[in-house]
mmCIF file of C-alpha atoms and ligand atoms in Angstrom:
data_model
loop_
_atom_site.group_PDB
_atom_site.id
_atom_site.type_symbol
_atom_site.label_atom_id
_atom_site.label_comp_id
_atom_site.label_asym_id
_atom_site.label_seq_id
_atom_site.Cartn_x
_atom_site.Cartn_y
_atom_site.Cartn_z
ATOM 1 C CA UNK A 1442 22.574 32.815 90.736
ATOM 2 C CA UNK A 1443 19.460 34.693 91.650
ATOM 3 C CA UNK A 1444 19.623 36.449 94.687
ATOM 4 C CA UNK A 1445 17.545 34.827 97.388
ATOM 5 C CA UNK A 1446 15.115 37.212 99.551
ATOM 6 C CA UNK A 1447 14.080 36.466 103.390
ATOM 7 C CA UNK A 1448 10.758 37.804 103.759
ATOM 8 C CA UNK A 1449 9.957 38.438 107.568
ATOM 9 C CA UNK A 1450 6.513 39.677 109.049
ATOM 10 C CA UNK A 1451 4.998 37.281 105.951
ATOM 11 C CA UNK A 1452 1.669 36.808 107.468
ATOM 12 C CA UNK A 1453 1.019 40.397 108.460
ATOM 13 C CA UNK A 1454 -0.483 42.624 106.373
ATOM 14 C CA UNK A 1455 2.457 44.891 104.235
ATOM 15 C CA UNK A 1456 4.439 41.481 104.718
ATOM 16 C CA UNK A 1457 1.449 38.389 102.769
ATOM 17 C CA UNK A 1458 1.326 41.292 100.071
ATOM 18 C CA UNK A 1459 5.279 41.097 99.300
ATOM 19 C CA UNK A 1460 4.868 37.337 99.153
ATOM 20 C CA UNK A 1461 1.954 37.632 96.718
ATOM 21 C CA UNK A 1462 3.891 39.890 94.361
ATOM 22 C CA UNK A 1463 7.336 37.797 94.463
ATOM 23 C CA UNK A 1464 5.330 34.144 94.006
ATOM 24 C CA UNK A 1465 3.821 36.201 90.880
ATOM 25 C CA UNK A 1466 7.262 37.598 89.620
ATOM 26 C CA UNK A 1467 8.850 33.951 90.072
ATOM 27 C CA UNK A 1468 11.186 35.518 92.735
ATOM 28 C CA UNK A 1469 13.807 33.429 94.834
ATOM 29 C CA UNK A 1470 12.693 33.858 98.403
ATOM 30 C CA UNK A 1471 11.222 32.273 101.393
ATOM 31 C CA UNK A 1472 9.084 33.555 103.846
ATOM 32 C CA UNK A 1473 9.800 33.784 107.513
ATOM 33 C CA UNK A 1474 7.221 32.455 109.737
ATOM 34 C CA UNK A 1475 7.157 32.111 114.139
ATOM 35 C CA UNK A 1476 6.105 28.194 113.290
ATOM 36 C CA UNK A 1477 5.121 25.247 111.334
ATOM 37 C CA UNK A 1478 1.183 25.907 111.629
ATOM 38 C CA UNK A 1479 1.821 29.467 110.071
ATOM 39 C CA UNK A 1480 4.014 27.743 107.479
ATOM 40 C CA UNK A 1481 0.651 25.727 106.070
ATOM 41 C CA UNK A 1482 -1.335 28.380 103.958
ATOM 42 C CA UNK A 1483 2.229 29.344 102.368
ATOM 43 C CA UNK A 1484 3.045 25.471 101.821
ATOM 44 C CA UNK A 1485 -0.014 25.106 100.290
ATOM 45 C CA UNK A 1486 0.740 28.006 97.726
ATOM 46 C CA UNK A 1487 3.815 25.862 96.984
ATOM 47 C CA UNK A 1488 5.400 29.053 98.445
ATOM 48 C CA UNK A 1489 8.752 28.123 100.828
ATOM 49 C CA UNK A 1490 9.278 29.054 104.491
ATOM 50 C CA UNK A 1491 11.384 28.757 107.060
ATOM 51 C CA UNK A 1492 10.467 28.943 110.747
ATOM 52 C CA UNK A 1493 12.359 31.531 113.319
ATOM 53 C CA UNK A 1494 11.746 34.744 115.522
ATOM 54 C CA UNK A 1495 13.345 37.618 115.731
ATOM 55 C CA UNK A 1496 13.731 36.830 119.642
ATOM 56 C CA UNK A 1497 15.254 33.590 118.667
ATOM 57 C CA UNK A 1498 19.330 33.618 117.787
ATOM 58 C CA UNK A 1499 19.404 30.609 116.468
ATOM 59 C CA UNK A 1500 16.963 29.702 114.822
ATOM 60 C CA UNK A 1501 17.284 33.681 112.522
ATOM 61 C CA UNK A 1502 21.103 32.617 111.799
ATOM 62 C CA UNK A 1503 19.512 29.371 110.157
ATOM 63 C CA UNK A 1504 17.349 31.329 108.363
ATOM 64 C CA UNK A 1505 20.007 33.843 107.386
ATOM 65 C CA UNK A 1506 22.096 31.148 105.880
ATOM 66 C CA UNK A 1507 22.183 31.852 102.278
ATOM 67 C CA UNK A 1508 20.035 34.714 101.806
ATOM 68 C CA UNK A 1509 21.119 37.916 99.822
ATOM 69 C CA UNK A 1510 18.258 40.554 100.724
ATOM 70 C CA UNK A 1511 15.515 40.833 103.315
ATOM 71 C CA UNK A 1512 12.283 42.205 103.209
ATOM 72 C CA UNK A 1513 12.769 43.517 107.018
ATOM 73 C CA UNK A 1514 9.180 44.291 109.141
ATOM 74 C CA UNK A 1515 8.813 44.193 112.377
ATOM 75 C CA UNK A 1516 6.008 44.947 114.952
ATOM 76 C CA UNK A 1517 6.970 48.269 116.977
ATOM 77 C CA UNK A 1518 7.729 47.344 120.886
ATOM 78 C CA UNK A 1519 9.779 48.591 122.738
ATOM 79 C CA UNK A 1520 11.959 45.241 122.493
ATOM 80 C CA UNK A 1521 11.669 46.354 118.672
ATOM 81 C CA UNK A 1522 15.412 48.084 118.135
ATOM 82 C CA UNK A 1523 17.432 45.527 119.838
ATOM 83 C CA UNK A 1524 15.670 42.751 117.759
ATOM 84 C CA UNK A 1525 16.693 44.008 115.036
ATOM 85 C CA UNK A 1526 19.794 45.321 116.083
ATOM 86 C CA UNK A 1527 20.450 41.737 116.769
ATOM 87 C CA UNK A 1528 19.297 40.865 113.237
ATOM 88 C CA UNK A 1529 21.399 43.538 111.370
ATOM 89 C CA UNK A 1530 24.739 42.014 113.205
ATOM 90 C CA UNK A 1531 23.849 38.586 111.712
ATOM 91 C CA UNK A 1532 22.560 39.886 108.538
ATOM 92 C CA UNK A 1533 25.915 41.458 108.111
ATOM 93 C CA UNK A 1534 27.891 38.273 109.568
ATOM 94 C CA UNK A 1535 25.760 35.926 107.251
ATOM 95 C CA UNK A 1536 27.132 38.455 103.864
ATOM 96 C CA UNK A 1537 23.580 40.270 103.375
ATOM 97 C CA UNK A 1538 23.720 43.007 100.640
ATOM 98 C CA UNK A 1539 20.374 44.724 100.447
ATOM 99 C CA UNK A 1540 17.555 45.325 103.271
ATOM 100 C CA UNK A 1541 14.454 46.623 102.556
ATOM 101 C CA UNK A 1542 13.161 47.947 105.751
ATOM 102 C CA UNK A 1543 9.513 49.132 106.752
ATOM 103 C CA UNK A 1544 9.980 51.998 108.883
ATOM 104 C CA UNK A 1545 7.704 55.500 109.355
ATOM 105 C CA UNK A 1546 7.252 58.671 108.453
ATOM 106 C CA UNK A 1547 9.113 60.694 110.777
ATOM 107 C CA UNK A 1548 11.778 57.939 111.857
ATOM 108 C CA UNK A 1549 14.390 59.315 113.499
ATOM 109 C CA UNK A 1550 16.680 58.545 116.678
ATOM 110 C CA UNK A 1551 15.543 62.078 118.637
ATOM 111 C CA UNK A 1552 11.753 61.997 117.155
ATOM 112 C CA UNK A 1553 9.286 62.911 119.670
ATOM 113 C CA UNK A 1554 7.043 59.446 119.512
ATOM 114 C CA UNK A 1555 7.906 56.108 120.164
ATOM 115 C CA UNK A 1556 7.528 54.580 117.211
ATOM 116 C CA UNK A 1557 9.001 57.203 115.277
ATOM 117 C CA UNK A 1558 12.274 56.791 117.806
ATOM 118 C CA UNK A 1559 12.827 53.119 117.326
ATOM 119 C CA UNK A 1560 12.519 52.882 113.490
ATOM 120 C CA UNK A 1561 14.678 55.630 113.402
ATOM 121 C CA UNK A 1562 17.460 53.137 115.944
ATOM 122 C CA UNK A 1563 17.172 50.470 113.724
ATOM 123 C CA UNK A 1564 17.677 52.807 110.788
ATOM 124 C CA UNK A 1565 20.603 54.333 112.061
ATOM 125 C CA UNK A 1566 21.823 50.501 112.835
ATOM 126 C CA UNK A 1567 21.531 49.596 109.218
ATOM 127 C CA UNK A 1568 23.258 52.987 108.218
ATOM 128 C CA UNK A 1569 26.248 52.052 110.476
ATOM 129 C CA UNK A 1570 26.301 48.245 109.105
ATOM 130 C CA UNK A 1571 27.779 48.399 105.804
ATOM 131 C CA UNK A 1572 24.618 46.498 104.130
ATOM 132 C CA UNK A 1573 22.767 48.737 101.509
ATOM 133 C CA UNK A 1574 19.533 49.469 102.472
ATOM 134 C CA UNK A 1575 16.077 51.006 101.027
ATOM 135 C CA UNK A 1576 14.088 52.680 104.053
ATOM 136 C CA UNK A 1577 10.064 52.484 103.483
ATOM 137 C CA UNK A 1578 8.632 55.381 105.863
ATOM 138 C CA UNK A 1579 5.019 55.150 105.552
ATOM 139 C CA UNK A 1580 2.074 57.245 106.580
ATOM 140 C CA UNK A 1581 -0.804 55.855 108.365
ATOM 141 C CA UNK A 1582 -2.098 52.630 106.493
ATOM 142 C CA UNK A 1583 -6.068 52.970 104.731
ATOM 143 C CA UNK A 1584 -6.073 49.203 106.026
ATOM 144 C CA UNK A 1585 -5.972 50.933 109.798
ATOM 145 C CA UNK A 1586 -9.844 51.818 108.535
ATOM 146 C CA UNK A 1587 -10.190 47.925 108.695
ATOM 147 C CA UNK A 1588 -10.385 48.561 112.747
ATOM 148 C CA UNK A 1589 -13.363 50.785 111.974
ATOM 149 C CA UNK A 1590 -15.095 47.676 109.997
ATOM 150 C CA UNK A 1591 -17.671 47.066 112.950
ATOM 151 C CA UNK A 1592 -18.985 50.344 114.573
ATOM 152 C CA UNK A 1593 -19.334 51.276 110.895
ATOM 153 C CA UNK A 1594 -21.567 48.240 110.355
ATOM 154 C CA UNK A 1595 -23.040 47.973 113.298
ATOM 155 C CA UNK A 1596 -23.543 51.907 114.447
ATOM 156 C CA UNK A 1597 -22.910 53.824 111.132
ATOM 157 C CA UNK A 1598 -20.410 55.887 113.000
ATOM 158 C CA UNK A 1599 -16.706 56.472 112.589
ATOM 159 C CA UNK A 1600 -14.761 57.555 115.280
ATOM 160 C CA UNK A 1601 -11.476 59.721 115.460
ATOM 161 C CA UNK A 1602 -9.218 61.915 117.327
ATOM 162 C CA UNK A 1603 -7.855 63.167 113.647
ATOM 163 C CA UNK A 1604 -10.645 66.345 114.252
ATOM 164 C CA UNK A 1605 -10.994 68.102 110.746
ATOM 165 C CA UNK A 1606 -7.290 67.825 110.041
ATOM 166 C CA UNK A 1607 -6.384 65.828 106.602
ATOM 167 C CA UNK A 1608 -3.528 62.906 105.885
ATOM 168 C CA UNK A 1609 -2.391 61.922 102.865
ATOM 169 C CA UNK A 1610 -3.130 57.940 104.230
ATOM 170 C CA UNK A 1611 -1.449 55.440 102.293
ATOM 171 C CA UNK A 1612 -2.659 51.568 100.834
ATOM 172 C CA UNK A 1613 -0.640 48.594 102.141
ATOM 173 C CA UNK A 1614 -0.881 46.959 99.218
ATOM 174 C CA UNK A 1615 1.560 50.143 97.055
ATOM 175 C CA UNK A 1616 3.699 49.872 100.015
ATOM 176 C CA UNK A 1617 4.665 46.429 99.549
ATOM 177 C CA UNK A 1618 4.824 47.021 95.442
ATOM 178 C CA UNK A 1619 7.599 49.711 96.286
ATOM 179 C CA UNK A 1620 9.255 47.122 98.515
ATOM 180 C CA UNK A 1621 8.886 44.533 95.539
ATOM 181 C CA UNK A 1622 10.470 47.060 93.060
ATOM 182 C CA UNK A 1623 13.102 47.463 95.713
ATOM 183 C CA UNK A 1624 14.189 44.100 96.248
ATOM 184 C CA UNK A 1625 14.713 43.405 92.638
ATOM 185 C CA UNK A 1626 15.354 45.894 90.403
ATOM 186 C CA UNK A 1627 18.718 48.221 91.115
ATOM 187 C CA UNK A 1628 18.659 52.108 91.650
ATOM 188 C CA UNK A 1629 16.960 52.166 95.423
ATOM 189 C CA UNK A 1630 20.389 51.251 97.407
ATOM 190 C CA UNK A 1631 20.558 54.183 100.068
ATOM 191 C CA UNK A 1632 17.296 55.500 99.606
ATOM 192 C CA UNK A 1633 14.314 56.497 102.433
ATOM 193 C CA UNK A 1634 11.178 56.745 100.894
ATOM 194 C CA UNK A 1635 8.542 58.859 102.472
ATOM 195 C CA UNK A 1636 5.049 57.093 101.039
ATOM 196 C CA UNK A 1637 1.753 58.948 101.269
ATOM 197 C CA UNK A 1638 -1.192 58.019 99.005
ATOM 198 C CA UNK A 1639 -2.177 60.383 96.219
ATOM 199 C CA UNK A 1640 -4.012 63.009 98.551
ATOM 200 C CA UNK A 1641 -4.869 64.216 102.257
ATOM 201 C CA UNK A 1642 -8.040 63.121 103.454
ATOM 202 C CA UNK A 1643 -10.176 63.859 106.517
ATOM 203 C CA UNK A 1644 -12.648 61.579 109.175
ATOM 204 C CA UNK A 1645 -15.167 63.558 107.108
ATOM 205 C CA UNK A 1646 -14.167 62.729 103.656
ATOM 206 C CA UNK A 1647 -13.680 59.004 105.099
ATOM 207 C CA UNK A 1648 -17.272 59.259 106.383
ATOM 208 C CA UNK A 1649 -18.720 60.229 103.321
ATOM 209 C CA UNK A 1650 -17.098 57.986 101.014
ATOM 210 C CA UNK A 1651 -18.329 54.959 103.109
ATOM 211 C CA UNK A 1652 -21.867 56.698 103.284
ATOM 212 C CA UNK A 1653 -21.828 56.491 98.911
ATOM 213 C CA UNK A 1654 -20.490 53.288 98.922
ATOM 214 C CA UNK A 1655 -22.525 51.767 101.453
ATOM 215 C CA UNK A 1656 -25.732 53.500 100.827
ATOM 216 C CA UNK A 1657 -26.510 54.576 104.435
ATOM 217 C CA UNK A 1658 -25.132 57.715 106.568
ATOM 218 C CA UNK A 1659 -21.844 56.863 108.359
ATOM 219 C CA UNK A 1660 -21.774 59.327 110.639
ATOM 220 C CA UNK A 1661 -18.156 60.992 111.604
ATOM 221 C CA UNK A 1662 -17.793 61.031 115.246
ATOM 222 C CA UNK A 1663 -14.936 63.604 117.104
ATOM 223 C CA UNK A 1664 -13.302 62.439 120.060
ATOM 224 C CA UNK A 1665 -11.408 64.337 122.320
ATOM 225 C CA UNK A 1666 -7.452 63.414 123.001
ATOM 226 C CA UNK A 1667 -8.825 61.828 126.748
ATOM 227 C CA UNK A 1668 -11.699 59.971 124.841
ATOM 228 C CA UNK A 1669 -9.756 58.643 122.284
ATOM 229 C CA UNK A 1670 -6.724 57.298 124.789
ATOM 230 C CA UNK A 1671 -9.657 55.770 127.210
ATOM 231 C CA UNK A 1672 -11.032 53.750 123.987
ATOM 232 C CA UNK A 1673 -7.499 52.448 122.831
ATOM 233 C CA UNK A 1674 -6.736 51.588 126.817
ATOM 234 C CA UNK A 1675 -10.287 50.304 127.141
ATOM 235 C CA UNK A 1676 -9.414 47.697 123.534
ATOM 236 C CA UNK A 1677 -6.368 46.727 125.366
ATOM 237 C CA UNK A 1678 -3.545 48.958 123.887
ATOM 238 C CA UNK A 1679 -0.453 49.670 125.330
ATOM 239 C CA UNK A 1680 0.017 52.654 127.178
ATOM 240 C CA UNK A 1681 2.756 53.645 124.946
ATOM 241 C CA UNK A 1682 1.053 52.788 121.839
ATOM 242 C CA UNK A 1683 -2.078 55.121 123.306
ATOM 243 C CA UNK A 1684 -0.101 58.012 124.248
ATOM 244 C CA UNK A 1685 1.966 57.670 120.469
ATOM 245 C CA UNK A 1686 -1.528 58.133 118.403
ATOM 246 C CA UNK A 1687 -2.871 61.015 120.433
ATOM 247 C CA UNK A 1688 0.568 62.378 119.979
ATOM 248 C CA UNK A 1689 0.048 61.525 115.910
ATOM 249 C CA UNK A 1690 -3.364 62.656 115.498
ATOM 250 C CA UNK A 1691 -2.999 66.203 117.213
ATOM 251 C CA UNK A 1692 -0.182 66.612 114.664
ATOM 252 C CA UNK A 1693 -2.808 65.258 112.235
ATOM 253 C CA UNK A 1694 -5.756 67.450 113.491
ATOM 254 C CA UNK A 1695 -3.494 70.261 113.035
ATOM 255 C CA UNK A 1696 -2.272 69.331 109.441
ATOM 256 C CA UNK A 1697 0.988 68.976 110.189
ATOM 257 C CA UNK A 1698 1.755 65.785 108.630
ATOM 258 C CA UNK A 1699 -0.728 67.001 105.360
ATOM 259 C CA UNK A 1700 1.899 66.468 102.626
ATOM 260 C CA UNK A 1701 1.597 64.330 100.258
ATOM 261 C CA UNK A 1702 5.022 62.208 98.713
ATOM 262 C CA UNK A 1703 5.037 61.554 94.840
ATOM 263 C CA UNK A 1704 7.424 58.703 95.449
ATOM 264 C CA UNK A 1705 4.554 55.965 95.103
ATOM 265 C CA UNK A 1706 4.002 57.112 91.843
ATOM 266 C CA UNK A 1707 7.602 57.885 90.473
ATOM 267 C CA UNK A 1708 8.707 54.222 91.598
ATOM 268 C CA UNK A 1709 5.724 52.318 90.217
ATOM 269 C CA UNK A 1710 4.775 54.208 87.531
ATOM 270 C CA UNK A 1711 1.559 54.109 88.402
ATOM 271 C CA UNK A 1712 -1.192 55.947 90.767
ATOM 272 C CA UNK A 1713 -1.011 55.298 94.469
ATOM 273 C CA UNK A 1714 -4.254 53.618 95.736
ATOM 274 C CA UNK A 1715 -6.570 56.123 97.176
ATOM 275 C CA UNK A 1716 -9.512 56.014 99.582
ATOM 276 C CA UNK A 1717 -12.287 55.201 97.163
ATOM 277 C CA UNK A 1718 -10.460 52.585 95.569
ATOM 278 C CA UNK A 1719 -9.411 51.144 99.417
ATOM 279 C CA UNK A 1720 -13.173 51.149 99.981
ATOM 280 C CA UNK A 1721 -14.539 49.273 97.053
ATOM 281 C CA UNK A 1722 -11.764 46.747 97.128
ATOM 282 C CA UNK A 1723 -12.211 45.681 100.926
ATOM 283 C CA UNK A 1724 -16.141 46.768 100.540
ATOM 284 C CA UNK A 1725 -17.422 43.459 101.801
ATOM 285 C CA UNK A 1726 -15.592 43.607 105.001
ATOM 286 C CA UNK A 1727 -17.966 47.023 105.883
ATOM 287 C CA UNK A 1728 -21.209 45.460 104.679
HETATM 288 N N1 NAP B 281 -0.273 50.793 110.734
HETATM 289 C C1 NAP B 281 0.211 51.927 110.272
HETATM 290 O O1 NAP B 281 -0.537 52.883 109.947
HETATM 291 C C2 NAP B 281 1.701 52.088 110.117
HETATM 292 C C3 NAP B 281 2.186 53.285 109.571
HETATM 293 C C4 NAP B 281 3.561 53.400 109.369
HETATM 294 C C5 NAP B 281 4.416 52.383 109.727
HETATM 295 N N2 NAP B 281 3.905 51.240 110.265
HETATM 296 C C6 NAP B 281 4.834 50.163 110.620
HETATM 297 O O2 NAP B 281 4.474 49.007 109.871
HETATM 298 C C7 NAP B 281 4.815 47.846 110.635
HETATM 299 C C8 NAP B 281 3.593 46.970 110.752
HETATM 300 O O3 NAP B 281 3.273 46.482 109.455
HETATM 301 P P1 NAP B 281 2.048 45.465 109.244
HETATM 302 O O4 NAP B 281 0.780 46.148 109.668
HETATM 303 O O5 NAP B 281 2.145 44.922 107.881
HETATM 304 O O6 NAP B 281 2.400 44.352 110.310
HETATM 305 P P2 NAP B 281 1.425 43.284 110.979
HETATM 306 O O7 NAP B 281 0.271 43.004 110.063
HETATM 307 O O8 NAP B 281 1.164 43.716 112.374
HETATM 308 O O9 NAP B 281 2.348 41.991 110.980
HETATM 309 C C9 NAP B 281 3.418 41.838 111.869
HETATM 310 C C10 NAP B 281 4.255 40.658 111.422
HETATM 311 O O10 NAP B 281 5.383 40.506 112.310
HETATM 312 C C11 NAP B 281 5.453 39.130 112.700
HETATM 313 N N3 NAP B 281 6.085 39.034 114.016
HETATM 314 C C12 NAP B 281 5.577 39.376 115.220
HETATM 315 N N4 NAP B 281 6.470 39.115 116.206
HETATM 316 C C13 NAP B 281 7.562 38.573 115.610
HETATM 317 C C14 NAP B 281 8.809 38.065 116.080
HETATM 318 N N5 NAP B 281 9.110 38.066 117.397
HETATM 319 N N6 NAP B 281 9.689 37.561 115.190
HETATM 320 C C15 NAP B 281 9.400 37.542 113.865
HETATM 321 N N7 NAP B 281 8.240 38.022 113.348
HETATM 322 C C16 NAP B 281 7.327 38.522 114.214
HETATM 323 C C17 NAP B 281 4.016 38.664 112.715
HETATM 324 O O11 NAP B 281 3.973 37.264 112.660
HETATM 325 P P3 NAP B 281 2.803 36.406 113.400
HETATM 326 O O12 NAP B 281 1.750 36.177 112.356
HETATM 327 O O13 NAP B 281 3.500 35.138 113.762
HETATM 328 O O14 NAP B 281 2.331 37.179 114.577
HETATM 329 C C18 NAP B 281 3.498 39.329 111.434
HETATM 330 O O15 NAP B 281 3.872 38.595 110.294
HETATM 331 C C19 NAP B 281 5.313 48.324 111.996
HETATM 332 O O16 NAP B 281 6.714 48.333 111.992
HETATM 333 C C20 NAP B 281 4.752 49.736 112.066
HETATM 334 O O17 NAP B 281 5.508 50.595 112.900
HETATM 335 C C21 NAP B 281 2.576 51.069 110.480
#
């Protein structure tokens, strides 16, 4: 029999991708939703789903029954590591082989960020379980550019903390094609893949690409570290989260997370999306 796949965070954004390339590949899954109104657009796609939470015990061990891999994404909290903690013992208990999980560049128990710190928990937790797993470590998504859609419609200006440092950011849309790849085909079992796109890229080079492709100056604003945390406070963010991206984008400013992975490319066989191609894809959402 096929194995069956358990697709959790399915309507977020790495998450509705994986669903969109296993419904094309004819795939035996289901995708994991929080309840029956989030099950509709999938329904509709003829696509099944079953409803649970990561926070919920019994309704994941229904939705565990059966199921031979997971596609495993989960929002960063700080409730984040014991979630799935809690999901790795009943993964195990329900026979699991394989999870695919979406961690982060730089995951590791001791790193010096909070994100970074509980990926790398729940990595170490799937190391220690006995199920074979294929770690996804991203860099910083293109898509976070989506948050940028309306001061660069309605201001022309871009704003960043990033300085004139470069990051190899990476598209969504290869990260979930790795994950694909890794779900079904053999040959990732044990494997952390750092994924980068194809080459580092400033605030500047951002700004001018949206400049061409929108035919109007999009001007690159610098913010300081204190600017930059009062905006993210001032949109609502959590204090951790704010004090985690200052943290990431001084390392950025200072090009210390500059390098770029091949692994995109080696496991695909194709090129990783880059910036211009992000842009003319999702141009409509800028316009
Ligand atoms: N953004 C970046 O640049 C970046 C870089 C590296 C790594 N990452 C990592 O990537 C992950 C985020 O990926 P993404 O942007 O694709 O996610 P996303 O769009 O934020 O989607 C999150 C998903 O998790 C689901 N979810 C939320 N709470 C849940 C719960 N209690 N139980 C079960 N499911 C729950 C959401 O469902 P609902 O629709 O019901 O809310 C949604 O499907 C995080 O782990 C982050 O650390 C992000």
């Amino acid at each position: 029999m096929e194995p069956k796949i358990l697709v959790t965070g399915a309507t977020g954004t790495i998450g509705s991708f994986v669903v969109d390339l296993l419904k094309d590949k004819k795939a035996n899954f289901v995708a994991m939703v929080r309840n029956q109104e989030k099950a509709k657009p999938f329904k509709e796609k003829g696509i099944k789903t079953v409803v649970a939470d990561f926070s919920k015990p019994a309704l994941l061990e229904r939705a565990l029954e059966g199921i031979h891999k997971i596609f495993l994404l989960s929002v960063t909290s700080p409730e984040a590591p014991a979630l799935q903690a809690s999901l790795v013992e009943k993964a195990f208990e329900a026979r699991v082989q394989h999870i695919v999980k979406v961690s982060v560049r730089g995951a590791d128990p001791n790193a010096n960020f909070n994100i970074g710190r509980w990926h790398g928990e729940t990595e170490e937790v799937i190391r220690k379980s006995l199920i074979s797993y294929t770690f996804l470590q991203p860099h910083s998504f293109l898509q976070n550019l989506l948050f940028d859609a309306q001061s660069i419609r309605e201001e022309g200006k871009i704003y960043s903390m990033q300085g004139d440092g470069q990051i190899p950011m990476v598209d969504a849309r290869d990260i979930a094609s790795v994950a694909v790849k890794a779900l079904l085909e053999p040959g990732h079992e044990k494997a952390s893949y750092v994924l980068t796109g194809p080459q580092s890229i400033s605030y500047h080079d951002i700004a001018r690409e949206f400049s061409v492709a929108l035919d109007k100056d999009v001007e690159y604003i610098k913010q300081s570290t204190e600017e930059g945390i009062s905006a993210m406070l001032e949109a609502g963010m959590p204090r951790w989260l704010a004090d985690d991206m200052a943290y990431l984008n001084t390392r950025y400013a200072n090009n210390e997370d500059s390098d770029v992975s091949p692994v995109i490319e080696k496991v695909l066989g194709t090129k990783a999306h880059n910036l211009v191609d992000f842009i003319q894809d999702y141009i409509h959402i800028f316009k």
